[in-house]
Structure formats: structure tokens, C-alpha cells
């Protein structure tokens, strides 16, 4: 009973401040730009292969017959996953920053209950952001592809399975955010880590790891790579060179879940247990 | 409302690294009266209250509500109302803040407008807390304590930041809570701030208990003294020595440990010293308080 109440309270915390729709808005804008833009570019390129090769100066040619739709739609996760992580991390770090752990722990002295409620509510928030992201990526991407007379894949059940796995990935990223926030309660530090890791560190690691077969087998366990494996398509898969080792989709999901659980567990046993003063 | 629950602090100690914040502290707070928890800044009041509320883990000792630690209370907000620091999420309105915690603890949302009205915050309830004055934050913190209509109140420096009207209001508020049989513990670093509203005092200094009892007993502790001054302080000092009187030299003259100014005047007369000041120093609760806690704030 107290557990249900704690989850309700966590949702209210999210929806009574502005951060969630600010992040949702940014996510939608970013995904619209990328899915719509790349959808249009790829559509144009595959419709005019000669012109594209000339303009690209011999860049990656679009293989004829390559299924573009999953690639375009998966921008929702391949670039959007940073948003649920941020929202999840802020749900924890905000309590430290604004010193609201005091009223929170007074109302629910069982700290594990509170952290578990955050984990589950941010999992749900991540799923919600995932739905928004895919609505935008499919909306803009399909429009762009259809504009060039390309297959939108919307009548293909595989596309919808991909979207479902993508929403699950976003949910898991929300839970990872909670774990990160519990590990690094300093809000500024947590945000810097999220941005630096997702935008610079991991892409570089993934690229470097993919150059060699041994490291590629380690690199596929990087969270972003695991996420792409779970979703089943990513812009990185065509952008990256070298060996493209990937996990099975369910393995990718387990890697993300494992990261979320381990981080939340360690954070919950350390910073979350500490003195609140 | 659940009433009649005492607060019991036993052998409580807490250090932060090398800083001893609370040192083997023991006292009891009874229901039906307002107890002032006093001591200068840094005395360990906030730490004690945070341990009592399960927010800070003690190094030794226990702090309970009638034998039950806060974390084991089945319905915490309906048993204890606590206001520690007036910190809130700046982007959330007062009404939403209260709703969030009413939900967490399973209280009806109908309580929210009731407690907002009780603390006079209805008018500002839908503004974001970020724009609130300290006094408004203090009122919102009090509204939070009232949500569950508890039998015990634990308030850390609730008068800080209130305007004179707010101070008057909170005095009446504390008294009415106690009259209803509730346990009320209210901390302050200034005795004068709470002396009109407390019945009992618990005074600590450097983490240790220095006095606990009724406010009246504190008054009795402070024996009246005499203040005397002369254009020739050296001569007066000699005359007081001659008469065997104890004294300290202050800015406005000598403070003599003697309730009767006549005896001090006689000593001066015997020494042939001219006096330009001679009167009884009013027995001040505040002075008694300051002498107990070692001369004031550090
Ligand atoms: N989180 C903390 N870390 C380190 N020292 C602390 C902490 N909290 C309090 N202290 C120290 O403990 C002592 C008591 O502080 P506190 O309980 O806040 O006193 P009061 O509320 O009476 O002013 C002070 O010396 C203070 O600096
Ligand atoms: Mg204090």
C-alpha cells in the first residue's frame, strides 16, 4: 500500500514541475529534425544515387535495397535516449539539490521504498518519452520517406516490433538515470556526466572498439551499443566502420536493465542511506 | 489526532568527523506543554532533531516517540509534524508541494486547502515557491506539519524570518497546540524569541545538556545583581575588595554579585568613593540563559 502511494507521489513530483515537458519538447524537436532531415536526405540520395555520390564526394553510398525506415525511425532512441536519462537523474539529484529529501523521508521513512518508487516511475516516464519520440520520428520520417516514394514500412509488423523495443529501451534509460542520480547526487556533476558520456565518451569508445575484433566484443556491451542492439537498428550501424559486433536484442535489454539495477543498488546503499542535513 | 506521546532522547551522541555535534544528550519532552529547545548556534539542536526524525544516524543513543523510533511509526505524518528547514522545490507551488506529500502518506487531498488556510497561505498557494519570502516558506513548512493532524510537533527555529505579526501568530499557534494536549518541541537560539510561548526549557551547549526544567525554574536560577560605577574606578574596585564583594567589570561599570544595592553603596561610602551609578540589575532570563550556555554565541 505504502509502495503504491510512493509511486503516486513520485509521479506527482514529476508532473508538478516544468522539467518533464521541457525535456519532452526538446526531445521531440531534436528527433523531428534528425528523423525528418535524414529521412528526406536518405530519400533524396536513394532516389538520385548519382547526384548524391557527386555531392557527397564519394561518401557512403546508400546500398540499393537497404531498408531505410527502421534507420530513420530509430533516431528516437539512438539520439533520444539522453532525455530519459536526464529526467531520471534529475528526479534523484533534484531532491538533494533542493533539500527536499527531508519532507520526502519524513513522509516515507523507508528510503528503499522511495528509491524503488523513483526507479519504477522513471521507467514509466522513459516509456512515455519513448512514445513521444517514436510518434515524432515515425511521423516526420514516414512523411519524408513517403515524399520520395519510398517504403515507410508502416505495414510491416517488424517496424512496430522495433518501435516497441525502442519504447522499452527508453524506459530502461529512465531507470538508468535514477541509478546514476543515486550514484552521483550532485546535480551538475550528474548532468555533465550524462552529456559527456552519451555525446562524446561513448561514441568515441564505440568507434575505437569497433576497429579491432577483440575490443569490438567488449564494445558491444557499452550501454549505447546495447541499446541499439535492443532496438535493432541504429544510425550508428551504418555510420560506424569496421567490425559491427552486436548483441541479440534481448541481451541488449538485459545489459541496460543490469546497469540500471546495479547503479541504483549501489547508490541506494551509499548516498541514499547517508545523513540528510 | 493522536496525543499524549512524549519525546524521549537517551544518551544521544553524534559526531561529524572530528566535530562532536551532540554529546551524550538525555532529556524528555512531555505532552500538553510547549518545550523550548535552546542553545547558541552550533549547539547541536538541528542535529538532535534530525536524529529524532530518522534523517541523521546517531553514533550512540536513542531518540523515540513514546519508545518508537520515527522510522518505525506506522503513520509518521499522522503522529509527528516536523518542520526543519524551509526548503522546497522552487518550481512547485505550495499547493502541489502539500499534495505530493499527502499522496505519499495516504492522506486525503482535502487536507491541503485546510492546512493552507490554517497558516494563512491560501492567497499564495498557487504561486511557485521560488518567489516566496522566508516568512512564507516558514508558513508552508508549518502547513506541512499540520497535514496529518499529528499529536507531536517538532519545529526547528520556526520563528526565524517571521514578521512581528507572524511571530505573534505563531506564539498563539504553539500555545493552542499544547492546550489541545499535543507535544510541542520548538528550537531557538534566542530565549527571548520563545520565552513568551514556552512552558519548559531544554538548554544545550556544545552538544551537552546544561539545563532542563520549567521556564520558572530558569528564572529562579538567575539571582539579581547590582551595577555600580564611579568616575574613579580604581578606588571603587578597592572599596569593593575591602567589603569582600565579588564583581566583574563591564562597560557600564561593575556588576556586583549582591542583590542589595544598599550594601554596595555602603561599601563605596566606607571607601570614600563617589558613585555615579548604583542600581539593581534586573534579573534577566536572557542573562541566565547566556551564563548557562557560556556567555553567548560562538
Ligand atoms: N552535516 C554536517 N557535517 C559536518 N558538521 C556538521 C553537520 N551538521 C552539523 N554540523 C556541526 O555540528 C555542530 C552542531 O550543529 P547544529 O546541530 O546545526 O547546531 P544548531 O542547530 O544548534 O545551530 C556544528 O558545529 C555544526 O558545524
Ligand atoms: Mg540549527
CSV table of C-alpha atoms in Angstrom, one decimal, chain A residues 63-186:
chain,number,residue,atom,x,y,z
A,63,UNK,CA,23.2,0.5,-50.7
A,64,UNK,CA,20.3,-0.1,-53.0
A,65,UNK,CA,17.5,-2.1,-51.4
A,66,UNK,CA,18.7,-1.0,-47.8
A,67,UNK,CA,15.7,-0.7,-45.6
A,68,UNK,CA,15.7,2.9,-44.6
A,69,UNK,CA,12.6,3.1,-42.5
A,70,UNK,CA,13.9,1.4,-39.3
A,71,UNK,CA,17.1,3.5,-39.6
A,72,UNK,CA,15.1,6.7,-39.7
A,73,UNK,CA,12.6,5.8,-37.0
A,74,UNK,CA,15.3,4.6,-34.6
A,75,UNK,CA,16.6,8.2,-34.3
A,76,UNK,CA,14.0,8.3,-31.5
A,77,UNK,CA,16.3,6.2,-29.4
A,78,UNK,CA,19.8,6.5,-30.9
A,79,UNK,CA,19.8,10.2,-30.2
A,80,UNK,CA,16.8,10.5,-27.9
A,81,UNK,CA,18.0,8.2,-25.1
A,82,UNK,CA,19.8,11.0,-23.3
A,83,UNK,CA,16.5,12.6,-22.4
A,84,UNK,CA,15.0,9.9,-20.2
A,85,UNK,CA,18.4,9.5,-18.5
A,86,UNK,CA,18.4,13.2,-17.7
A,87,UNK,CA,14.8,13.1,-16.4
A,88,UNK,CA,15.6,10.1,-14.3
A,89,UNK,CA,18.8,11.5,-12.9
A,90,UNK,CA,17.1,14.9,-12.1
A,91,UNK,CA,14.4,13.0,-10.1
A,92,UNK,CA,17.1,11.9,-7.7
A,93,UNK,CA,19.6,14.8,-7.8
A,94,UNK,CA,16.8,17.4,-7.5
A,95,UNK,CA,15.9,16.0,-4.1
A,96,UNK,CA,19.5,16.5,-2.9
A,97,UNK,CA,19.8,19.9,-4.6
A,98,UNK,CA,16.6,21.4,-3.3
A,99,UNK,CA,16.9,19.6,0.1
A,100,UNK,CA,13.5,18.0,-0.4
A,101,UNK,CA,14.8,14.7,0.9
A,102,UNK,CA,13.7,16.0,4.3
A,103,UNK,CA,10.0,16.2,3.6
A,104,UNK,CA,10.3,13.1,1.4
A,105,UNK,CA,11.8,10.9,4.1
A,106,UNK,CA,9.5,12.4,6.7
A,107,UNK,CA,6.5,11.3,4.7
A,108,UNK,CA,8.1,7.9,3.8
A,109,UNK,CA,10.9,7.0,6.2
A,110,UNK,CA,11.6,3.7,4.3
A,111,UNK,CA,14.2,5.0,1.9
A,112,UNK,CA,14.3,1.9,-0.2
A,113,UNK,CA,10.6,2.3,-0.9
A,114,UNK,CA,11.2,5.8,-2.1
A,115,UNK,CA,14.1,4.8,-4.4
A,116,UNK,CA,12.2,1.9,-5.8
A,117,UNK,CA,9.3,4.2,-6.5
A,118,UNK,CA,11.6,6.5,-8.3
A,119,UNK,CA,13.0,3.6,-10.3
A,120,UNK,CA,9.6,2.4,-11.5
A,121,UNK,CA,8.1,5.8,-12.1
A,122,UNK,CA,11.1,6.9,-14.1
A,123,UNK,CA,10.9,3.7,-16.1
A,124,UNK,CA,7.4,4.7,-16.9
A,125,UNK,CA,8.4,8.3,-17.7
A,126,UNK,CA,11.1,6.9,-20.0
A,127,UNK,CA,8.5,4.8,-21.8
A,128,UNK,CA,6.3,7.9,-22.1
A,129,UNK,CA,9.2,9.8,-23.6
A,130,UNK,CA,9.8,6.9,-25.9
A,131,UNK,CA,6.2,7.0,-27.2
A,132,UNK,CA,6.6,10.7,-27.8
A,133,UNK,CA,10.0,10.2,-29.5
A,134,UNK,CA,8.7,7.5,-31.8
A,135,UNK,CA,5.5,9.4,-32.6
A,136,UNK,CA,7.7,12.2,-33.8
A,137,UNK,CA,10.3,10.0,-35.6
A,138,UNK,CA,7.7,7.9,-37.3
A,139,UNK,CA,5.6,11.0,-38.1
A,140,UNK,CA,8.3,13.0,-39.7
A,141,UNK,CA,10.4,10.1,-41.0
A,142,UNK,CA,7.5,8.4,-42.7
A,143,UNK,CA,6.3,11.7,-44.2
A,144,UNK,CA,9.8,12.3,-45.6
A,145,UNK,CA,10.2,8.8,-47.0
A,146,UNK,CA,6.8,8.8,-48.5
A,147,UNK,CA,7.6,12.1,-50.1
A,148,UNK,CA,10.3,10.3,-52.2
A,149,UNK,CA,8.0,7.4,-52.9
A,150,UNK,CA,10.0,5.1,-50.6
A,151,UNK,CA,8.6,2.3,-48.4
A,152,UNK,CA,7.6,3.6,-45.0
A,153,UNK,CA,7.5,0.1,-43.5
A,154,UNK,CA,4.4,1.0,-41.5
A,155,UNK,CA,2.5,-2.0,-42.8
A,156,UNK,CA,5.4,-4.3,-41.7
A,157,UNK,CA,5.0,-5.8,-38.2
A,158,UNK,CA,8.8,-5.7,-37.8
A,159,UNK,CA,8.6,-2.0,-37.8
A,160,UNK,CA,6.1,-2.0,-34.9
A,161,UNK,CA,8.2,-4.6,-33.1
A,162,UNK,CA,11.2,-2.2,-33.4
A,163,UNK,CA,9.1,0.7,-32.0
A,164,UNK,CA,8.0,-1.5,-29.1
A,165,UNK,CA,11.6,-2.4,-28.3
A,166,UNK,CA,12.6,1.2,-28.7
A,167,UNK,CA,10.0,2.3,-26.1
A,168,UNK,CA,11.3,-0.4,-23.8
A,169,UNK,CA,14.9,0.9,-24.3
A,170,UNK,CA,13.8,4.5,-23.4
A,171,UNK,CA,12.1,3.1,-20.3
A,172,UNK,CA,15.3,1.4,-19.2
A,173,UNK,CA,17.2,4.5,-19.9
A,174,UNK,CA,14.9,6.4,-17.5
A,175,UNK,CA,15.7,3.8,-14.8
A,176,UNK,CA,19.4,4.1,-15.5
A,177,UNK,CA,19.0,7.8,-14.9
A,178,UNK,CA,17.7,7.1,-11.4
A,179,UNK,CA,20.7,4.8,-10.8
A,180,UNK,CA,23.1,7.5,-12.0
A,181,UNK,CA,21.5,10.1,-9.8
A,182,UNK,CA,21.8,7.9,-6.8
A,183,UNK,CA,25.4,7.3,-7.5
A,184,UNK,CA,26.2,10.9,-8.3
A,185,UNK,CA,23.8,13.1,-6.2
A,186,UNK,CA,25.5,16.3,-7.3
